[in-house]
Amino acid sequence: MAALVRSDSTWVGLALHLAIAALVGTGFGLLAAHQRIRSSELLFWGLAYGVFWWFLGTLTLLPLLTGTPLTWSLEAAQAAVPSLLGHLYYGAVTAVAFALLHRDGQGDDHLRPRTLLRGLLSALIVACFLVLAFGVGAGARLGWLPAVAVCMGICYPVVFTGRTEGTGPALVRGTAYGFLWWIVVSLTFTPLMDEGALGWDQTTVAAAMTRLPPYLLAGAGIAAVFGLLGSLSRGLLVDDVRLLHHETSTRGLRVVGYGAVSGLLGGIVFGVVWYAVDVLPTVAGLVGARGVVAGWLVHLVIAQIIGVSYAVLFRGRSYDLTSGIGWGLSYGFFWWTFGALTLLPVLLGLPPRWNATAIAAAFSGLIGHLAYGAALGATYARLEHRHNPWWIARSRAEAARATARREQILGSAPALWILTVLISLTIPVLVGGL
């Protein structure tokens, strides 16, 4: 940092660093001023903002200003992994501090003991499922997971208290929540306790990648189960059954059909990637078949099933093409973690692909899952809007939909979409060369 002003003094570098941090923080304030000012909402904006400035600042502007050749190479990015983690912490702390300083006297909803209990119960359910399904039976070492999951479950309602959202958005939020816990526990707290130093070099981070998928799945599961338990309790306590939302069978079948068509189109896009990297024969092995043709058929069936699940989980959340692609990309990333790295190898009788080498080899699958998710989300948004366009406020339901679109934009949903893409881009940096 001091080299920017032709100095080699540590104190000069520190002063310049703080000045730049204040300037970048000003930019975050201008961005956050138009969002909902809550620490839980701004947290993901801060994480996305931090990763963005790692790309723009450390990898781009800093080499240009210091006269270092601008390479944008994998080697340069791997050397800057400590800076990446520092930027993530910077973004998170900046977001939380901004929310605290900007408080107008109206605090978050009261956190009740039963809400903490619901978070704890969610963590226990998810931890037991992961250990039994992918630990004991698949040979993965998940003895540490229950204790960490309990902490994640208790902290989830503390951070996101008062949040009511669908299961689909909760999965995406929980995946990002798990990524944050992986950084705090595996890359920061554990090395400090064991070695008295931060394990932020690329080699140590790559070794810790074996715990990233369990953290992502634990976070997603806790968020989803937490929301489902809340919906269940509200349903049991409602006296007026008219307050419960019921769908007609015709509309429900239409949702399933839209999901199947969207999944089929996304599966065709994804299948091109699978065909290029010769994975389709492996997919055929899920049903005991062989060959590319059988792999195509199995792949397209799975793609439609996932498409239907997307339609059920994210229905009414795609208010425009951007939000459709955003949720689709995020869902594709989740299925890369849960499907390609976890479920697929287990169904084939292999352990989960949770080590750095396997994750690096599965990067082409990540690209395919993101392409699948984008096509899935865009197609479903188009089909849904043809039947029920959100911008025509013909009834209270339509007016509420337009309001919900604005609430989504003001919340953390766009930050979650951006953060998912940025995390995907950093995967080869964290595991590259292995």
Tab-separated table of C-alpha atoms in Angstrom:
chain	number	residue	atom	x	y	z
A	1	MET	CA	0.000	0.000	0.000
A	2	ALA	CA	2.796	2.432	0.859
A	3	ALA	CA	4.312	1.836	-2.569
A	4	LEU	CA	1.383	3.730	-4.039
A	5	VAL	CA	2.964	6.955	-2.719
A	6	ARG	CA	6.600	5.870	-3.263
A	7	SER	CA	7.183	4.858	0.360
A	8	ASP	CA	8.091	1.682	2.227
A	9	SER	CA	6.843	2.766	5.662
A	10	THR	CA	4.379	0.471	7.416
A	11	TRP	CA	2.649	3.444	9.047
A	12	VAL	CA	2.263	5.239	5.730
A	13	GLY	CA	0.793	2.064	4.259
A	14	LEU	CA	-1.624	1.752	7.176
A	15	ALA	CA	-2.757	5.379	6.884
A	16	LEU	CA	-3.252	5.033	3.132
A	17	HIS	CA	-5.099	1.756	3.640
A	18	LEU	CA	-7.519	3.384	6.104
A	19	ALA	CA	-8.086	6.328	3.765
A	20	ILE	CA	-8.912	3.998	0.883
A	21	ALA	CA	-11.146	1.905	3.176
A	22	ALA	CA	-13.071	5.070	4.120
A	23	LEU	CA	-13.422	6.038	0.459
A	24	VAL	CA	-14.653	2.579	-0.539
A	25	GLY	CA	-16.972	2.632	2.482
A	26	THR	CA	-18.463	5.856	1.167
A	27	GLY	CA	-19.294	4.021	-2.024
A	28	PHE	CA	-21.029	1.315	-0.006
A	29	GLY	CA	-23.011	3.965	1.850
A	30	LEU	CA	-24.268	5.406	-1.437
A	31	LEU	CA	-25.281	1.912	-2.508
A	32	ALA	CA	-26.875	0.935	0.801
A	33	ALA	CA	-28.792	4.192	1.191
A	34	HIS	CA	-31.313	2.904	-1.338
A	35	GLN	CA	-31.672	-0.504	0.337
A	36	ARG	CA	-33.557	-1.619	3.414
A	37	ILE	CA	-31.329	-0.555	6.310
A	38	ARG	CA	-31.105	-3.725	8.346
A	39	SER	CA	-27.942	-5.539	9.286
A	40	SER	CA	-29.394	-8.869	8.160
A	41	GLU	CA	-30.246	-7.466	4.726
A	42	LEU	CA	-27.041	-5.510	4.219
A	43	LEU	CA	-24.750	-8.360	5.304
A	44	PHE	CA	-24.862	-10.058	1.918
A	45	TRP	CA	-24.540	-6.731	0.130
A	46	GLY	CA	-21.360	-6.179	2.129
A	47	LEU	CA	-19.963	-9.614	1.220
A	48	ALA	CA	-20.690	-9.077	-2.469
A	49	TYR	CA	-19.219	-5.575	-2.296
A	50	GLY	CA	-16.053	-6.912	-0.676
A	51	VAL	CA	-15.504	-9.575	-3.352
A	52	PHE	CA	-16.198	-7.006	-6.066
A	53	TRP	CA	-13.455	-4.729	-4.690
A	54	TRP	CA	-11.063	-7.668	-4.524
A	55	PHE	CA	-11.511	-8.114	-8.274
A	56	LEU	CA	-11.403	-4.387	-9.002
A	57	GLY	CA	-8.871	-3.263	-6.401
A	58	THR	CA	-6.382	-6.008	-5.594
A	59	LEU	CA	-6.333	-7.736	-8.976
A	60	THR	CA	-6.753	-4.671	-11.203
A	61	LEU	CA	-6.165	-1.186	-9.777
A	62	LEU	CA	-3.331	-2.036	-7.367
A	63	PRO	CA	-1.058	-3.554	-10.055
A	64	LEU	CA	-1.787	-0.646	-12.392
A	65	LEU	CA	-1.031	2.000	-9.757
A	66	THR	CA	2.165	0.305	-8.542
A	67	GLY	CA	3.554	-0.351	-12.001
A	68	THR	CA	3.222	-4.120	-11.695
A	69	PRO	CA	2.229	-5.942	-14.898
A	70	LEU	CA	-1.489	-6.615	-14.992
A	71	THR	CA	-1.828	-10.360	-15.598
A	72	TRP	CA	-5.263	-11.398	-14.313
A	73	SER	CA	-3.752	-14.869	-14.131
A	74	LEU	CA	-4.700	-17.768	-11.898
A	75	GLU	CA	-1.319	-17.529	-10.173
A	76	ALA	CA	-1.839	-13.849	-9.349
A	77	ALA	CA	-5.325	-14.520	-8.008
A	78	GLN	CA	-4.090	-17.413	-5.849
A	79	ALA	CA	-1.336	-15.227	-4.407
A	80	ALA	CA	-4.066	-12.732	-3.467
A	81	VAL	CA	-6.277	-15.244	-1.618
A	82	PRO	CA	-5.467	-13.635	1.780
A	83	SER	CA	-6.644	-10.346	0.309
A	84	LEU	CA	-9.868	-12.008	-0.856
A	85	LEU	CA	-10.696	-13.184	2.654
A	86	GLY	CA	-9.756	-9.792	4.055
A	87	HIS	CA	-12.103	-8.093	1.591
A	88	LEU	CA	-14.928	-10.425	2.633
A	89	TYR	CA	-14.429	-9.456	6.277
A	90	TYR	CA	-14.161	-5.795	5.292
A	91	GLY	CA	-17.456	-5.949	3.395
A	92	ALA	CA	-19.301	-7.774	6.168
A	93	VAL	CA	-18.061	-5.460	8.949
A	94	THR	CA	-18.746	-2.371	6.833
A	95	ALA	CA	-22.318	-3.505	6.183
A	96	VAL	CA	-23.093	-4.299	9.822
A	97	ALA	CA	-21.463	-1.088	11.068
A	98	PHE	CA	-23.377	0.979	8.502
A	99	ALA	CA	-26.670	-0.614	9.591
A	100	LEU	CA	-25.929	0.071	13.270
A	101	LEU	CA	-24.925	3.693	12.624
A	102	HIS	CA	-27.950	4.294	10.410
A	103	ARG	CA	-30.519	3.057	12.906
A	104	ASP	CA	-33.523	5.344	13.267
A	105	GLY	CA	-34.635	4.014	16.636
A	106	GLN	CA	-36.728	1.216	15.185
A	107	GLY	CA	-35.069	-2.067	16.092
A	108	ASP	CA	-35.643	-5.467	14.563
A	109	ASP	CA	-38.504	-7.684	15.628
A	110	HIS	CA	-38.307	-9.037	19.139
A	111	LEU	CA	-36.367	-12.289	19.281
A	112	ARG	CA	-38.360	-14.813	21.259
A	113	PRO	CA	-36.984	-17.934	22.968
A	114	ARG	CA	-39.165	-20.157	20.796
A	115	THR	CA	-37.500	-18.666	17.716
A	116	LEU	CA	-34.085	-19.640	19.065
A	117	LEU	CA	-35.480	-23.081	19.847
A	118	ARG	CA	-36.718	-23.353	16.263
A	119	GLY	CA	-33.238	-22.508	15.020
A	120	LEU	CA	-31.705	-25.121	17.310
A	121	LEU	CA	-34.211	-27.754	16.207
A	122	SER	CA	-33.553	-26.925	12.548
A	123	ALA	CA	-29.817	-27.377	13.090
A	124	LEU	CA	-30.256	-30.738	14.806
A	125	ILE	CA	-32.511	-32.036	12.015
A	126	VAL	CA	-30.135	-30.933	9.272
A	127	ALA	CA	-27.001	-32.144	11.051
A	128	CYS	CA	-28.503	-35.574	11.687
A	129	PHE	CA	-29.581	-35.865	8.054
A	130	LEU	CA	-26.171	-34.881	6.674
A	131	VAL	CA	-24.263	-37.163	9.028
A	132	LEU	CA	-26.510	-40.167	8.425
A	133	ALA	CA	-26.897	-39.671	4.667
A	134	PHE	CA	-23.432	-38.460	3.672
A	135	GLY	CA	-21.245	-39.148	6.667
A	136	VAL	CA	-21.722	-42.583	8.159
A	137	GLY	CA	-22.888	-44.259	4.975
A	138	ALA	CA	-20.616	-42.458	2.526
A	139	GLY	CA	-17.427	-42.449	4.575
A	140	ALA	CA	-17.128	-38.664	4.981
A	141	ARG	CA	-15.803	-37.300	8.254
A	142	LEU	CA	-18.574	-35.140	9.685
A	143	GLY	CA	-18.020	-35.603	13.410
A	144	TRP	CA	-17.456	-31.857	13.747
A	145	LEU	CA	-20.694	-30.918	11.983
A	146	PRO	CA	-23.319	-31.271	14.771
A	147	ALA	CA	-21.532	-28.842	17.116
A	148	VAL	CA	-20.990	-26.264	14.368
A	149	ALA	CA	-24.533	-26.723	13.056
A	150	VAL	CA	-25.949	-26.002	16.511
A	151	CYS	CA	-24.090	-22.673	16.558
A	152	MET	CA	-25.294	-21.928	13.030
A	153	GLY	CA	-28.869	-22.770	13.976
A	154	ILE	CA	-28.912	-20.585	17.077
A	155	CYS	CA	-27.298	-17.651	15.289
A	156	TYR	CA	-29.558	-17.861	12.229
A	157	PRO	CA	-32.673	-16.350	13.871
A	158	VAL	CA	-30.453	-13.819	15.657
A	159	VAL	CA	-29.088	-12.545	12.348
A	160	PHE	CA	-32.236	-12.946	10.257
A	161	THR	CA	-34.945	-12.481	12.871
A	162	GLY	CA	-38.285	-11.425	11.444
A	163	ARG	CA	-37.560	-12.777	7.958
A	164	THR	CA	-40.493	-14.449	6.232
A	165	GLU	CA	-39.719	-15.873	2.820
A	166	GLY	CA	-40.332	-18.888	0.660
A	167	THR	CA	-38.337	-22.092	0.874
A	168	GLY	CA	-36.498	-21.382	-2.372
A	169	PRO	CA	-35.084	-17.979	-1.374
A	170	ALA	CA	-34.298	-19.455	2.055
A	171	LEU	CA	-32.143	-22.132	0.394
A	172	VAL	CA	-30.154	-19.456	-1.429
A	173	ARG	CA	-29.816	-17.300	1.676
A	174	GLY	CA	-28.749	-20.307	3.730
A	175	THR	CA	-26.120	-21.326	1.174
A	176	ALA	CA	-24.481	-17.902	1.445
A	177	TYR	CA	-24.859	-18.113	5.230
A	178	GLY	CA	-22.968	-21.424	5.205
A	179	PHE	CA	-20.198	-19.892	3.073
A	180	LEU	CA	-19.752	-17.145	5.657
A	181	TRP	CA	-19.521	-19.696	8.475
A	182	TRP	CA	-16.908	-21.672	6.535
A	183	ILE	CA	-14.734	-18.564	6.362
A	184	VAL	CA	-15.203	-17.675	10.029
A	185	VAL	CA	-14.749	-21.169	11.509
A	186	SER	CA	-12.588	-23.215	9.113
A	187	LEU	CA	-10.342	-20.450	7.797
A	188	THR	CA	-10.144	-18.106	10.776
A	189	PHE	CA	-11.160	-19.440	14.189
A	190	THR	CA	-9.794	-22.987	13.866
A	191	PRO	CA	-6.305	-21.975	12.589
A	192	LEU	CA	-6.045	-19.288	15.271
A	193	MET	CA	-6.886	-21.802	17.983
A	194	ASP	CA	-4.646	-24.577	16.627
A	195	GLU	CA	-1.639	-22.678	15.284
A	196	GLY	CA	-2.014	-19.105	16.498
A	197	ALA	CA	-2.043	-17.801	12.916
A	198	LEU	CA	-4.526	-17.275	10.113
A	199	GLY	CA	-4.653	-20.074	7.554
A	200	TRP	CA	-5.285	-17.801	4.609
A	201	ASP	CA	-2.669	-18.933	2.094
A	202	GLN	CA	-3.968	-20.730	-0.973
A	203	THR	CA	-2.592	-24.135	0.018
A	204	THR	CA	-4.269	-24.051	3.438
A	205	VAL	CA	-7.522	-22.751	1.956
A	206	ALA	CA	-7.492	-25.548	-0.633
A	207	ALA	CA	-7.039	-28.105	2.144
A	208	ALA	CA	-10.013	-26.589	3.985
A	209	MET	CA	-12.210	-26.897	0.870
A	210	THR	CA	-13.208	-30.380	2.019
A	211	ARG	CA	-15.452	-28.680	4.598
A	212	LEU	CA	-16.988	-26.101	2.257
A	213	PRO	CA	-19.763	-28.319	0.774
A	214	PRO	CA	-20.977	-29.487	4.224
A	215	TYR	CA	-21.114	-25.866	5.379
A	216	LEU	CA	-23.072	-24.826	2.281
A	217	LEU	CA	-25.520	-27.702	2.680
A	218	ALA	CA	-25.872	-27.128	6.422
A	219	GLY	CA	-26.623	-23.448	5.912
A	220	ALA	CA	-29.143	-24.129	3.150
A	221	GLY	CA	-30.823	-26.869	5.167
A	222	ILE	CA	-31.053	-24.813	8.356
A	223	ALA	CA	-32.608	-21.872	6.519
A	224	ALA	CA	-35.125	-24.078	4.698
A	225	VAL	CA	-36.130	-26.151	7.745
A	226	PHE	CA	-36.320	-23.003	9.906
A	227	GLY	CA	-38.815	-21.505	7.477
A	228	LEU	CA	-40.814	-24.716	7.146
A	229	LEU	CA	-41.091	-25.100	10.919
A	230	GLY	CA	-42.305	-21.522	11.132
A	231	SER	CA	-44.940	-22.143	8.451
A	232	LEU	CA	-46.024	-25.315	10.240
A	233	SER	CA	-46.425	-23.538	13.566
A	234	ARG	CA	-48.378	-20.689	11.974
A	235	GLY	CA	-50.635	-23.177	10.220
A	236	LEU	CA	-51.367	-25.033	13.445
A	237	LEU	CA	-52.155	-21.807	15.314
A	238	VAL	CA	-54.451	-20.238	12.700
A	239	ASP	CA	-58.099	-20.358	13.756
A	240	ASP	CA	-59.618	-18.967	10.552
A	241	VAL	CA	-58.893	-21.478	7.786
A	242	ARG	CA	-59.628	-18.783	5.209
A	243	LEU	CA	-56.320	-17.188	6.140
A	244	LEU	CA	-54.493	-20.235	4.843
A	245	HIS	CA	-53.500	-20.096	1.198
A	246	HIS	CA	-55.012	-22.761	-1.012
A	247	GLU	CA	-54.205	-23.380	-4.655
A	248	THR	CA	-56.632	-24.768	-7.180
A	249	SER	CA	-55.643	-28.053	-8.762
A	250	THR	CA	-55.595	-26.454	-12.224
A	251	ARG	CA	-53.145	-23.767	-11.196
A	252	GLY	CA	-50.982	-26.298	-9.356
A	253	LEU	CA	-50.784	-28.492	-12.463
A	254	ARG	CA	-49.872	-25.446	-14.521
A	255	VAL	CA	-46.969	-24.701	-12.160
A	256	VAL	CA	-45.730	-28.280	-12.491
A	257	GLY	CA	-45.985	-28.082	-16.272
A	258	TYR	CA	-44.101	-24.784	-16.414
A	259	GLY	CA	-41.378	-26.231	-14.220
A	260	ALA	CA	-41.042	-29.350	-16.375
A	261	VAL	CA	-40.782	-27.331	-19.597
A	262	SER	CA	-38.286	-24.911	-18.056
A	263	GLY	CA	-36.230	-27.781	-16.660
A	264	LEU	CA	-36.223	-29.514	-20.049
A	265	LEU	CA	-34.865	-26.414	-21.792
A	266	GLY	CA	-32.251	-25.893	-19.080
A	267	GLY	CA	-31.362	-29.591	-19.282
A	268	ILE	CA	-30.691	-29.332	-23.000
A	269	VAL	CA	-28.311	-26.426	-22.389
A	270	PHE	CA	-26.638	-28.297	-19.540
A	271	GLY	CA	-26.495	-31.522	-21.536
A	272	VAL	CA	-24.230	-29.876	-24.093
A	273	VAL	CA	-21.697	-29.248	-21.311
A	274	TRP	CA	-22.036	-32.807	-19.965
A	275	TYR	CA	-21.556	-34.167	-23.492
A	276	ALA	CA	-18.432	-32.049	-24.061
A	277	VAL	CA	-16.764	-33.342	-20.882
A	278	ASP	CA	-18.010	-36.938	-21.378
A	279	VAL	CA	-20.048	-37.181	-18.169
A	280	LEU	CA	-23.291	-38.478	-19.710
A	281	PRO	CA	-22.194	-42.154	-19.506
A	282	THR	CA	-21.650	-41.638	-15.768
A	283	VAL	CA	-25.149	-40.161	-15.460
A	284	ALA	CA	-26.534	-43.232	-17.230
A	285	GLY	CA	-24.973	-45.341	-14.480
A	286	LEU	CA	-27.544	-43.967	-12.035
A	287	VAL	CA	-30.107	-46.392	-13.498
A	288	GLY	CA	-27.654	-49.142	-14.368
A	289	ALA	CA	-27.501	-48.168	-18.047
A	290	ARG	CA	-24.614	-47.309	-20.324
A	291	GLY	CA	-23.907	-45.020	-23.224
A	292	VAL	CA	-24.430	-41.400	-24.198
A	293	VAL	CA	-28.056	-41.796	-25.343
A	294	ALA	CA	-29.123	-43.331	-22.039
A	295	GLY	CA	-27.192	-40.605	-20.250
A	296	TRP	CA	-29.098	-37.936	-22.199
A	297	LEU	CA	-32.442	-39.479	-21.270
A	298	VAL	CA	-31.595	-39.813	-17.568
A	299	HIS	CA	-30.131	-36.314	-17.518
A	300	LEU	CA	-33.244	-34.738	-19.087
A	301	VAL	CA	-35.556	-36.551	-16.674
A	302	ILE	CA	-33.521	-35.291	-13.711
A	303	ALA	CA	-33.473	-31.798	-15.229
A	304	GLN	CA	-37.281	-31.788	-15.412
A	305	ILE	CA	-37.630	-33.023	-11.833
A	306	ILE	CA	-35.361	-30.244	-10.610
A	307	GLY	CA	-37.304	-27.824	-12.816
A	308	VAL	CA	-40.550	-28.809	-11.106
A	309	SER	CA	-38.924	-28.340	-7.704
A	310	TYR	CA	-37.785	-24.869	-8.796
A	311	ALA	CA	-41.327	-23.984	-9.853
A	312	VAL	CA	-42.689	-25.087	-6.479
A	313	LEU	CA	-39.994	-23.387	-4.388
A	314	PHE	CA	-39.630	-20.115	-6.329
A	315	ARG	CA	-43.128	-19.564	-7.591
A	316	GLY	CA	-44.078	-15.910	-7.541
A	317	ARG	CA	-40.481	-14.769	-6.938
A	318	SER	CA	-39.489	-14.036	-10.552
A	319	TYR	CA	-40.843	-10.527	-10.932
A	320	ASP	CA	-38.813	-9.887	-14.072
A	321	LEU	CA	-36.206	-11.584	-16.264
A	322	THR	CA	-33.350	-10.406	-14.016
A	323	SER	CA	-34.826	-11.925	-10.867
A	324	GLY	CA	-35.659	-15.120	-12.766
A	325	ILE	CA	-32.069	-15.523	-13.918
A	326	GLY	CA	-30.776	-14.538	-10.470
A	327	TRP	CA	-32.795	-17.159	-8.610
A	328	GLY	CA	-32.050	-19.712	-11.328
A	329	LEU	CA	-28.285	-19.167	-11.118
A	330	SER	CA	-28.407	-19.456	-7.341
A	331	TYR	CA	-30.470	-22.651	-7.514
A	332	GLY	CA	-28.051	-24.072	-10.076
A	333	PHE	CA	-25.136	-23.417	-7.715
A	334	PHE	CA	-27.006	-25.137	-4.885
A	335	TRP	CA	-27.600	-28.197	-7.059
A	336	TRP	CA	-23.941	-28.298	-8.068
A	337	THR	CA	-23.095	-28.581	-4.362
A	338	PHE	CA	-25.913	-30.954	-3.440
A	339	GLY	CA	-26.101	-32.873	-6.699
A	340	ALA	CA	-22.761	-33.086	-8.512
A	341	LEU	CA	-20.524	-33.002	-5.418
A	342	THR	CA	-22.713	-34.946	-2.996
A	343	LEU	CA	-25.741	-36.866	-4.224
A	344	LEU	CA	-24.422	-38.127	-7.577
A	345	PRO	CA	-21.288	-39.863	-6.225
A	346	VAL	CA	-23.206	-41.297	-3.252
A	347	LEU	CA	-25.841	-42.796	-5.567
A	348	LEU	CA	-23.010	-44.332	-7.593
A	349	GLY	CA	-21.611	-45.942	-4.440
A	350	LEU	CA	-18.749	-43.452	-4.006
A	351	PRO	CA	-17.938	-40.984	-1.209
A	352	PRO	CA	-18.967	-37.344	-1.686
A	353	ARG	CA	-16.629	-35.312	-3.879
A	354	TRP	CA	-15.726	-32.864	-1.131
A	355	ASN	CA	-11.943	-32.663	-1.498
A	356	ALA	CA	-10.143	-29.895	-3.361
A	357	THR	CA	-9.020	-32.127	-6.237
A	358	ALA	CA	-12.541	-33.398	-6.899
A	359	ILE	CA	-13.998	-29.888	-6.642
A	360	ALA	CA	-11.456	-28.633	-9.166
A	361	ALA	CA	-12.325	-31.504	-11.528
A	362	ALA	CA	-16.036	-30.669	-11.138
A	363	PHE	CA	-15.639	-27.044	-12.241
A	364	SER	CA	-17.014	-27.812	-15.704
A	365	GLY	CA	-20.085	-29.184	-13.952
A	366	LEU	CA	-20.402	-25.886	-12.072
A	367	ILE	CA	-20.497	-24.011	-15.385
A	368	GLY	CA	-23.152	-26.414	-16.619
A	369	HIS	CA	-25.252	-26.037	-13.481
A	370	LEU	CA	-25.088	-22.244	-13.714
A	371	ALA	CA	-26.113	-22.373	-17.383
A	372	TYR	CA	-28.927	-24.759	-16.492
A	373	GLY	CA	-30.112	-22.507	-13.684
A	374	ALA	CA	-30.055	-19.379	-15.847
A	375	ALA	CA	-32.066	-21.057	-18.621
A	376	LEU	CA	-34.442	-22.591	-16.073
A	377	GLY	CA	-35.086	-19.314	-14.269
A	378	ALA	CA	-35.460	-17.228	-17.427
A	379	THR	CA	-37.859	-19.693	-19.069
A	380	TYR	CA	-40.001	-20.122	-15.985
A	381	ALA	CA	-40.226	-16.358	-15.450
A	382	ARG	CA	-41.382	-15.942	-19.051
A	383	LEU	CA	-44.005	-18.692	-18.795
A	384	GLU	CA	-45.284	-17.448	-15.447
A	385	HIS	CA	-45.614	-13.857	-16.625
A	386	ARG	CA	-47.562	-14.848	-19.730
A	387	HIS	CA	-50.267	-16.249	-17.518
A	388	ASN	CA	-50.141	-13.754	-14.669
A	389	PRO	CA	-48.079	-10.609	-15.424
A	390	TRP	CA	-47.058	-8.865	-12.238
A	391	TRP	CA	-47.195	-5.344	-13.659
A	392	ILE	CA	-50.989	-5.344	-14.211
A	393	ALA	CA	-52.555	-4.495	-10.849
A	394	ARG	CA	-55.986	-5.944	-11.573
A	395	SER	CA	-56.621	-7.057	-8.009
A	396	ARG	CA	-55.216	-6.892	-4.514
A	397	ALA	CA	-53.116	-9.957	-5.272
A	398	GLU	CA	-51.523	-8.242	-8.275
A	399	ALA	CA	-50.905	-5.044	-6.320
A	400	ALA	CA	-49.295	-7.112	-3.567
A	401	ARG	CA	-47.094	-8.805	-6.167
A	402	ALA	CA	-45.844	-5.455	-7.442
A	403	THR	CA	-45.108	-4.399	-3.855
A	404	ALA	CA	-43.289	-7.672	-3.225
A	405	ARG	CA	-41.106	-7.032	-6.275
A	406	ARG	CA	-40.000	-3.715	-4.812
A	407	GLU	CA	-39.379	-5.342	-1.423
A	408	GLN	CA	-37.215	-7.987	-3.075
A	409	ILE	CA	-35.109	-5.360	-4.808
A	410	LEU	CA	-34.732	-3.384	-1.577
A	411	GLY	CA	-33.764	-6.534	0.309
A	412	SER	CA	-30.770	-8.796	-0.101
A	413	ALA	CA	-31.990	-10.888	-3.055
A	414	PRO	CA	-29.898	-9.075	-5.719
A	415	ALA	CA	-26.851	-9.293	-3.445
A	416	LEU	CA	-27.398	-13.043	-3.057
A	417	TRP	CA	-27.476	-13.474	-6.837
A	418	ILE	CA	-24.291	-11.438	-7.281
A	419	LEU	CA	-22.558	-13.192	-4.382
A	420	THR	CA	-23.398	-16.616	-5.844
A	421	VAL	CA	-21.785	-15.686	-9.153
A	422	LEU	CA	-18.736	-14.214	-7.415
A	423	ILE	CA	-18.311	-17.326	-5.250
A	424	SER	CA	-18.507	-19.436	-8.400
A	425	LEU	CA	-15.786	-17.346	-10.019
A	426	THR	CA	-13.483	-17.802	-7.022
A	427	ILE	CA	-13.796	-21.624	-6.941
A	428	PRO	CA	-10.970	-22.170	-9.482
A	429	VAL	CA	-8.829	-19.668	-7.562
A	430	LEU	CA	-9.226	-21.596	-4.323
A	431	VAL	CA	-8.600	-25.047	-5.788
A	432	GLY	CA	-6.747	-24.319	-9.036
A	433	GLY	CA	-3.500	-26.164	-9.759
A	434	LEU	CA	-4.440	-29.194	-7.621
